[in-house]
Amino acid sequence: MLNKASLYWLIVALLLLLSLTLSFDRNETAGVEPLNLTNHIKVEPKFLYREKDAYSALVVGELQIGFDTDNLNQDLTQYNLFSIEGLTYKADTRATLSWETSAQSHEVPLQLNNHSHTAIDFNTSEKQAIKNLRVNIIQDQTFGTEHSFQDEIKFKRMLLDHQSNFTAFRLNLNSWLAFNPLSFSAINGYTSIDNQVYESLIKRISMWLLASLLIFILIRPAKKHLMYSLMVAWLIPAVFHLNNRANQQQQIQDLFPSNSAFLNKTDQTTFELAQQLKSALATINIFPEIEQKIIIVGSNDFTNQRLVTHLNEFNTSIRSHFNDLPEQLQQQSTTLVFLNQSHAICEQADTILAKGLNKVYVDPSFCVMRPL
């Protein structure tokens, strides 16, 4: 006869298997055969060629791989999965699937994995309404990278498929093992919240953990077994997370050479500009110790974000539009900096003076203004 501990782990193991493999919301439509789109590819010459049993696509900035679907007899709306077999990709590329229905454009990011399976919804019920179906492969032009002029991806086949042709566990496991690349801001790298690759895993583990707690209360084995269940619930998502972290670490090594003195040339230029700005502010008696708001008028792009970082000893912010500053202009403790796209405002003397601003420092790269 099984003791309490053995009975507890037998039940919770079966529940874990059930929670990871059970399908909750899939449309189990049967009899949908996969549609191989590889033979219907439309692409400019010299950007796609066949090598043994795979295709190689040359990406120079961006590559669109379109599909000639006008002569297909199949109803494309019956498919809800886009698959790429044998996908080999670069860490600095991303891919999306796009199409048009009734003059509306739709786009979904493609899963980055050796066998990519991305759930799709064509958002239409009309058989002939899907136009311009294509895969877009884009080089990530992240500042701070020594970007290659051209990248190459490889794949064996591209298909339209249906989720009913796969088990729920197979599709979920493929998604949990997919590469979720880092995104980059001006000061750090982060994992985008837009791609919730572990959402379904966390939900399933949470359901299993609640069921395990109920079984523990009913059977009452030693308390240490509940602690072991918590450890298992933590370990399973940790394994997938660490796998993705390893891929992200490789992404960082590929994108950012270790021997760079600065993040990149743009950052070095921004650093030098920040030193010029500090000197200009000192000339007009503005120092970090005094109460003063420094506003950089311009977009929230990489250069301006890095400039804020290099001016961290000041109270500095970015405002995208000059028209958004009426309240700030009423404050005598406000200093405006115009550079890059907003530098042209420095030449509009009549307009600036009419708005109550006075030039206090002019440089070929920027100008500094304060309320009259």
Short mmCIF file of C-alpha atoms in Angstrom, two decimals:
data_model
loop_
_atom_site.label_atom_id
_atom_site.label_comp_id
_atom_site.label_asym_id
_atom_site.label_seq_id
_atom_site.Cartn_x
_atom_site.Cartn_y
_atom_site.Cartn_z
CA MET A 1 0.00 0.00 0.00
CA LEU A 2 1.29 3.46 -0.86
CA ASN A 3 2.23 5.72 2.00
CA LYS A 4 0.99 9.31 2.14
CA ALA A 5 4.11 10.81 0.53
CA SER A 6 4.11 8.37 -2.40
CA LEU A 7 0.38 8.83 -2.97
CA TYR A 8 0.77 12.60 -2.85
CA TRP A 9 3.56 12.66 -5.45
CA LEU A 10 1.78 10.18 -7.70
CA ILE A 11 -1.29 12.41 -7.82
CA VAL A 12 0.56 15.72 -8.19
CA ALA A 13 2.81 14.26 -10.91
CA LEU A 14 -0.27 13.20 -12.89
CA LEU A 15 -1.81 16.63 -12.32
CA LEU A 16 1.39 18.30 -13.52
CA LEU A 17 1.40 16.21 -16.68
CA LEU A 18 -2.26 17.06 -17.23
CA SER A 19 -1.78 20.80 -16.67
CA LEU A 20 1.14 20.98 -19.13
CA THR A 21 -0.56 18.99 -21.90
CA LEU A 22 -4.22 19.97 -21.60
CA SER A 23 -5.66 22.16 -24.36
CA PHE A 24 -7.89 24.97 -23.11
CA ASP A 25 -8.88 27.26 -25.98
CA ARG A 26 -7.90 25.63 -29.27
CA ASN A 27 -10.30 25.11 -32.14
CA GLU A 28 -9.93 21.41 -32.88
CA THR A 29 -10.99 21.58 -36.54
CA ALA A 30 -9.99 18.33 -38.18
CA GLY A 31 -8.86 17.57 -41.71
CA VAL A 32 -6.93 20.77 -42.47
CA GLU A 33 -3.88 19.82 -44.51
CA PRO A 34 -0.77 22.04 -44.26
CA LEU A 35 -0.22 24.38 -47.19
CA ASN A 36 3.41 24.59 -48.32
CA LEU A 37 4.02 28.20 -49.34
CA THR A 38 7.66 27.71 -50.32
CA ASN A 39 6.84 27.14 -53.98
CA HIS A 40 4.73 30.31 -54.05
CA ILE A 41 7.43 32.69 -52.83
CA LYS A 42 7.83 36.03 -54.61
CA VAL A 43 11.11 37.78 -53.94
CA GLU A 44 13.51 39.99 -55.84
CA PRO A 45 16.28 38.12 -57.71
CA LYS A 46 19.59 37.52 -55.92
CA PHE A 47 18.01 37.78 -52.46
CA LEU A 48 16.92 34.14 -52.16
CA TYR A 49 18.67 31.00 -53.30
CA ARG A 50 18.52 27.30 -52.58
CA GLU A 51 21.41 25.52 -50.90
CA LYS A 52 21.09 21.73 -50.57
CA ASP A 53 17.82 21.16 -48.69
CA ALA A 54 17.40 24.72 -47.41
CA TYR A 55 16.81 28.24 -48.66
CA SER A 56 19.06 31.17 -47.83
CA ALA A 57 17.67 34.71 -47.75
CA LEU A 58 19.95 37.72 -47.94
CA VAL A 59 18.81 40.58 -45.69
CA VAL A 60 20.19 44.04 -46.39
CA GLY A 61 18.35 46.26 -43.95
CA GLU A 62 14.98 44.66 -44.70
CA LEU A 63 13.78 41.80 -46.88
CA GLN A 64 10.19 41.06 -47.83
CA ILE A 65 9.33 37.50 -48.81
CA GLY A 66 5.93 37.65 -50.48
CA PHE A 67 3.64 34.78 -51.46
CA ASP A 68 1.66 34.49 -54.69
CA THR A 69 -1.67 33.41 -53.22
CA ASP A 70 -3.98 34.63 -55.99
CA ASN A 71 -3.97 31.29 -57.81
CA LEU A 72 -4.39 29.10 -54.73
CA ASN A 73 -7.60 27.11 -54.46
CA GLN A 74 -7.36 26.66 -50.70
CA ASP A 75 -9.35 28.83 -48.34
CA LEU A 76 -6.61 30.61 -46.39
CA THR A 77 -9.00 31.60 -43.59
CA GLN A 78 -9.11 27.99 -42.40
CA TYR A 79 -5.47 28.21 -41.26
CA ASN A 80 -4.53 29.60 -37.86
CA LEU A 81 -0.83 28.76 -37.67
CA PHE A 82 2.19 29.96 -39.66
CA SER A 83 5.19 27.63 -39.48
CA ILE A 84 8.81 27.90 -40.58
CA GLU A 85 10.84 24.70 -40.51
CA GLY A 86 14.61 24.69 -40.06
CA LEU A 87 14.85 28.42 -39.31
CA THR A 88 18.36 29.76 -38.69
CA TYR A 89 18.41 33.45 -37.78
CA LYS A 90 20.74 36.19 -36.59
CA ALA A 91 20.44 37.73 -33.14
CA ASP A 92 20.05 41.20 -34.66
CA THR A 93 17.15 40.32 -36.96
CA ARG A 94 13.44 40.10 -36.30
CA ALA A 95 10.64 38.77 -38.46
CA THR A 96 6.93 39.49 -38.84
CA LEU A 97 4.08 38.11 -40.93
CA SER A 98 1.82 40.73 -42.52
CA TRP A 99 -1.23 40.73 -44.76
CA GLU A 100 -4.12 42.94 -45.84
CA THR A 101 -7.86 42.40 -45.54
CA SER A 102 -10.42 44.91 -46.80
CA ALA A 103 -7.75 47.63 -47.10
CA GLN A 104 -6.66 47.04 -43.49
CA SER A 105 -3.11 45.95 -42.68
CA HIS A 106 -2.34 43.29 -40.08
CA GLU A 107 0.99 42.16 -38.66
CA VAL A 108 2.17 39.65 -36.06
CA PRO A 109 5.73 39.01 -34.84
CA LEU A 110 7.05 35.58 -35.79
CA GLN A 111 8.38 33.20 -33.20
CA LEU A 112 12.17 32.87 -33.32
CA ASN A 113 12.96 29.19 -33.03
CA ASN A 114 14.44 26.41 -35.16
CA HIS A 115 10.89 25.22 -35.77
CA SER A 116 8.80 28.37 -35.62
CA HIS A 117 5.04 28.08 -35.00
CA THR A 118 3.15 31.37 -34.72
CA ALA A 119 -0.59 31.51 -34.04
CA ILE A 120 -2.41 33.80 -36.50
CA ASP A 121 -5.91 35.12 -37.05
CA PHE A 122 -6.57 36.51 -40.52
CA ASN A 123 -9.43 38.65 -39.12
CA THR A 124 -11.72 37.85 -41.99
CA SER A 125 -14.18 35.15 -43.06
CA GLU A 126 -13.97 35.89 -46.77
CA LYS A 127 -11.95 33.38 -48.76
CA GLN A 128 -10.44 35.83 -51.26
CA ALA A 129 -9.99 38.77 -48.87
CA ILE A 130 -6.37 38.07 -47.89
CA LYS A 131 -3.89 40.07 -49.94
CA ASN A 132 -0.16 40.82 -49.82
CA LEU A 133 0.71 37.94 -47.54
CA ARG A 134 4.43 38.27 -46.80
CA VAL A 135 7.20 37.68 -44.29
CA ASN A 136 9.19 40.78 -43.33
CA ILE A 137 12.73 40.20 -42.08
CA ILE A 138 14.24 43.32 -40.54
CA GLN A 139 17.71 43.99 -39.25
CA ASP A 140 17.44 45.54 -35.81
CA GLN A 141 19.12 48.94 -36.21
CA THR A 142 19.77 49.28 -32.50
CA PHE A 143 22.18 52.05 -31.59
CA GLY A 144 25.32 50.71 -30.03
CA THR A 145 25.81 47.80 -32.40
CA GLU A 146 28.46 47.19 -35.00
CA HIS A 147 25.83 46.15 -37.48
CA SER A 148 26.83 44.01 -40.42
CA PHE A 149 25.95 45.30 -43.85
CA GLN A 150 24.04 42.16 -44.67
CA ASP A 151 22.71 39.19 -42.76
CA GLU A 152 21.58 35.79 -43.92
CA ILE A 153 18.82 33.59 -42.60
CA LYS A 154 18.04 30.04 -43.65
CA PHE A 155 14.87 27.95 -43.67
CA LYS A 156 13.60 24.73 -45.18
CA ARG A 157 9.89 25.39 -45.60
CA MET A 158 7.23 28.00 -44.85
CA LEU A 159 3.73 26.68 -44.32
CA LEU A 160 0.21 27.65 -43.37
CA ASP A 161 -1.02 25.08 -40.90
CA HIS A 162 -3.65 24.46 -38.25
CA GLN A 163 -3.14 24.10 -34.52
CA SER A 164 -5.21 20.90 -34.50
CA ASN A 165 -2.34 19.17 -36.37
CA PHE A 166 -0.16 19.57 -33.26
CA THR A 167 -0.58 18.65 -29.62
CA ALA A 168 -1.03 21.55 -27.23
CA PHE A 169 2.13 20.54 -25.37
CA ARG A 170 4.23 20.53 -28.54
CA LEU A 171 3.15 24.03 -29.52
CA ASN A 172 3.53 25.36 -25.99
CA LEU A 173 6.95 23.79 -25.51
CA ASN A 174 8.07 25.29 -28.80
CA SER A 175 6.86 28.71 -27.64
CA TRP A 176 8.53 28.42 -24.22
CA LEU A 177 11.85 27.54 -25.87
CA ALA A 178 11.60 30.38 -28.41
CA PHE A 179 14.10 33.25 -28.34
CA ASN A 180 12.69 36.39 -26.75
CA PRO A 181 15.40 38.95 -27.62
CA LEU A 182 16.42 41.93 -25.55
CA SER A 183 15.28 45.40 -26.50
CA PHE A 184 17.54 48.37 -25.84
CA SER A 185 16.94 51.84 -24.51
CA ALA A 186 19.51 54.58 -24.05
CA ILE A 187 20.79 53.23 -20.75
CA ASN A 188 20.01 49.54 -20.51
CA GLY A 189 18.68 46.40 -22.12
CA TYR A 190 15.33 44.90 -21.16
CA THR A 191 12.97 42.10 -22.11
CA SER A 192 9.95 43.55 -23.86
CA ILE A 193 6.62 43.00 -22.12
CA ASP A 194 4.89 42.75 -25.51
CA ASN A 195 6.02 39.17 -26.00
CA GLN A 196 4.58 37.17 -23.10
CA VAL A 197 6.14 33.82 -24.03
CA TYR A 198 5.76 32.34 -20.54
CA GLU A 199 2.21 33.50 -19.83
CA SER A 200 0.59 30.15 -20.58
CA LEU A 201 3.31 28.31 -18.64
CA ILE A 202 2.80 30.44 -15.52
CA LYS A 203 -0.97 29.94 -15.69
CA ARG A 204 -0.58 26.17 -15.95
CA ILE A 205 1.96 25.98 -13.13
CA SER A 206 -0.27 28.17 -10.95
CA MET A 207 -3.24 25.88 -11.54
CA TRP A 208 -1.10 22.86 -10.72
CA LEU A 209 0.23 24.47 -7.55
CA LEU A 210 -3.29 25.24 -6.30
CA ALA A 211 -4.36 21.66 -7.03
CA SER A 212 -1.25 20.37 -5.22
CA LEU A 213 -2.13 22.48 -2.19
CA LEU A 214 -5.62 20.97 -2.15
CA ILE A 215 -4.23 17.42 -2.43
CA PHE A 216 -1.77 18.22 0.36
CA ILE A 217 -4.60 19.31 2.66
CA LEU A 218 -6.59 16.15 1.90
CA ILE A 219 -3.75 13.60 2.19
CA ARG A 220 -1.63 15.47 4.78
CA PRO A 221 1.86 14.12 4.07
CA ALA A 222 4.91 15.66 5.77
CA LYS A 223 5.09 19.45 5.37
CA LYS A 224 8.40 19.21 3.53
CA HIS A 225 6.57 17.77 0.49
CA LEU A 226 4.63 21.00 0.09
CA MET A 227 7.96 22.85 0.09
CA TYR A 228 9.24 20.46 -2.57
CA SER A 229 6.14 21.23 -4.67
CA LEU A 230 6.91 24.94 -4.42
CA MET A 231 10.46 24.24 -5.54
CA VAL A 232 9.21 22.29 -8.58
CA ALA A 233 6.80 25.13 -9.43
CA TRP A 234 9.73 27.55 -9.35
CA LEU A 235 12.20 25.26 -11.14
CA ILE A 236 10.12 24.55 -14.27
CA PRO A 237 9.75 28.18 -15.48
CA ALA A 238 13.30 28.89 -14.27
CA VAL A 239 14.67 26.32 -16.73
CA PHE A 240 12.98 28.04 -19.70
CA HIS A 241 13.95 31.49 -18.40
CA LEU A 242 17.62 30.49 -18.05
CA ASN A 243 17.56 29.05 -21.57
CA ASN A 244 16.35 32.39 -22.90
CA ARG A 245 18.86 34.30 -20.76
CA ALA A 246 21.64 32.23 -22.34
CA ASN A 247 20.35 33.22 -25.79
CA GLN A 248 20.12 36.86 -24.72
CA GLN A 249 23.68 36.75 -23.42
CA GLN A 250 24.83 35.49 -26.81
CA GLN A 251 22.82 38.32 -28.39
CA ILE A 252 24.69 40.87 -26.23
CA GLN A 253 28.06 39.38 -27.14
CA ASP A 254 27.19 39.53 -30.84
CA LEU A 255 25.83 43.07 -30.73
CA PHE A 256 28.30 44.78 -28.40
CA PRO A 257 32.03 44.12 -28.87
CA SER A 258 33.86 43.89 -25.56
CA ASN A 259 36.73 46.14 -26.69
CA SER A 260 34.60 49.23 -27.34
CA ALA A 261 35.66 52.29 -25.34
CA PHE A 262 32.14 53.69 -25.63
CA LEU A 263 28.91 51.95 -26.49
CA ASN A 264 29.30 53.28 -30.01
CA LYS A 265 30.40 56.35 -31.94
CA THR A 266 27.02 57.98 -31.46
CA ASP A 267 27.35 57.71 -27.71
CA GLN A 268 30.86 59.15 -27.85
CA THR A 269 29.58 62.11 -29.86
CA THR A 270 26.73 62.58 -27.40
CA PHE A 271 29.16 62.47 -24.49
CA GLU A 272 31.25 65.23 -26.09
CA LEU A 273 28.10 67.27 -26.75
CA ALA A 274 27.16 66.92 -23.08
CA GLN A 275 30.53 68.35 -22.07
CA GLN A 276 29.94 71.34 -24.37
CA LEU A 277 26.52 71.85 -22.83
CA LYS A 278 27.95 71.76 -19.32
CA SER A 279 30.47 74.43 -20.30
CA ALA A 280 27.71 76.54 -21.87
CA LEU A 281 25.54 76.24 -18.76
CA ALA A 282 28.47 77.19 -16.56
CA THR A 283 29.04 80.27 -18.72
CA ILE A 284 25.52 81.50 -17.93
CA ASN A 285 25.92 80.59 -14.24
CA ILE A 286 23.85 77.42 -14.24
CA PHE A 287 25.33 74.69 -12.07
CA PRO A 288 24.00 71.39 -10.70
CA GLU A 289 23.78 72.87 -7.20
CA ILE A 290 21.24 75.56 -8.07
CA GLU A 291 17.51 75.04 -8.57
CA GLN A 292 17.13 74.86 -12.33
CA LYS A 293 15.10 72.72 -14.74
CA ILE A 294 16.91 71.83 -17.99
CA ILE A 295 14.53 70.87 -20.81
CA ILE A 296 15.90 69.31 -24.01
CA VAL A 297 13.40 70.12 -26.75
CA GLY A 298 13.27 67.17 -29.14
CA SER A 299 12.17 63.59 -29.63
CA ASN A 300 12.70 60.85 -27.11
CA ASP A 301 15.33 59.17 -29.31
CA PHE A 302 18.58 57.46 -28.40
CA THR A 303 20.73 60.59 -28.69
CA ASN A 304 18.56 62.70 -26.41
CA GLN A 305 18.14 59.88 -23.89
CA ARG A 306 21.90 59.41 -23.73
CA LEU A 307 22.32 63.16 -23.39
CA VAL A 308 20.05 63.13 -20.35
CA THR A 309 22.17 60.33 -18.92
CA HIS A 310 25.40 62.29 -19.43
CA LEU A 311 23.75 65.32 -17.78
CA ASN A 312 22.56 63.30 -14.81
CA GLU A 313 23.88 65.82 -12.27
CA PHE A 314 21.35 68.35 -13.59
CA ASN A 315 17.56 68.21 -13.35
CA THR A 316 17.10 67.29 -17.01
CA SER A 317 14.12 66.08 -19.04
CA ILE A 318 12.98 65.77 -22.67
CA ARG A 319 9.94 67.45 -24.21
CA SER A 320 8.91 66.37 -27.68
CA HIS A 321 7.02 69.48 -28.78
CA PHE A 322 7.75 73.13 -28.23
CA ASN A 323 4.01 73.78 -28.04
CA ASP A 324 3.81 71.65 -24.90
CA LEU A 325 5.88 74.13 -22.88
CA PRO A 326 3.58 77.05 -21.96
CA GLU A 327 3.58 76.27 -18.26
CA GLN A 328 7.34 75.77 -18.20
CA LEU A 329 7.88 79.11 -19.91
CA GLN A 330 6.27 80.88 -16.96
CA GLN A 331 8.95 79.57 -14.63
CA GLN A 332 12.12 81.63 -14.36
CA SER A 333 14.03 78.55 -13.22
CA THR A 334 13.64 76.84 -16.59
CA THR A 335 16.30 76.58 -19.29
CA LEU A 336 15.56 75.20 -22.75
CA VAL A 337 18.10 73.47 -24.98
CA PHE A 338 17.45 73.22 -28.73
CA LEU A 339 19.54 70.77 -30.76
CA ASN A 340 19.29 68.21 -33.55
CA GLN A 341 15.80 68.48 -35.12
CA SER A 342 14.74 71.36 -32.88
CA HIS A 343 17.91 73.40 -33.60
CA ALA A 344 16.15 75.19 -36.47
CA ILE A 345 14.02 77.04 -33.89
CA CYS A 346 17.17 78.89 -32.85
CA GLU A 347 17.07 80.78 -36.16
CA GLN A 348 13.45 81.84 -35.74
CA ALA A 349 14.29 84.87 -33.62
CA ASP A 350 11.05 86.78 -34.10
CA THR A 351 8.89 83.79 -33.22
CA ILE A 352 11.01 82.87 -30.21
CA LEU A 353 11.06 86.43 -28.80
CA ALA A 354 7.30 86.65 -29.27
CA LYS A 355 6.92 83.56 -27.13
CA GLY A 356 8.92 85.18 -24.35
CA LEU A 357 12.27 83.46 -24.81
CA ASN A 358 15.71 84.98 -24.95
CA LYS A 359 18.84 83.41 -26.42
CA VAL A 360 21.49 83.20 -23.74
CA TYR A 361 23.99 80.93 -25.52
CA VAL A 362 24.44 80.07 -29.20
CA ASP A 363 26.64 77.30 -30.57
CA PRO A 364 26.73 75.71 -34.06
CA SER A 365 25.40 72.48 -32.51
CA PHE A 366 22.80 73.89 -30.10
CA CYS A 367 21.39 76.98 -28.49
CA VAL A 368 20.23 77.70 -24.95
CA MET A 369 17.22 79.90 -24.20
CA ARG A 370 15.55 81.16 -21.05
CA PRO A 371 12.30 83.04 -20.34
CA LEU A 372 12.57 86.82 -20.45
#
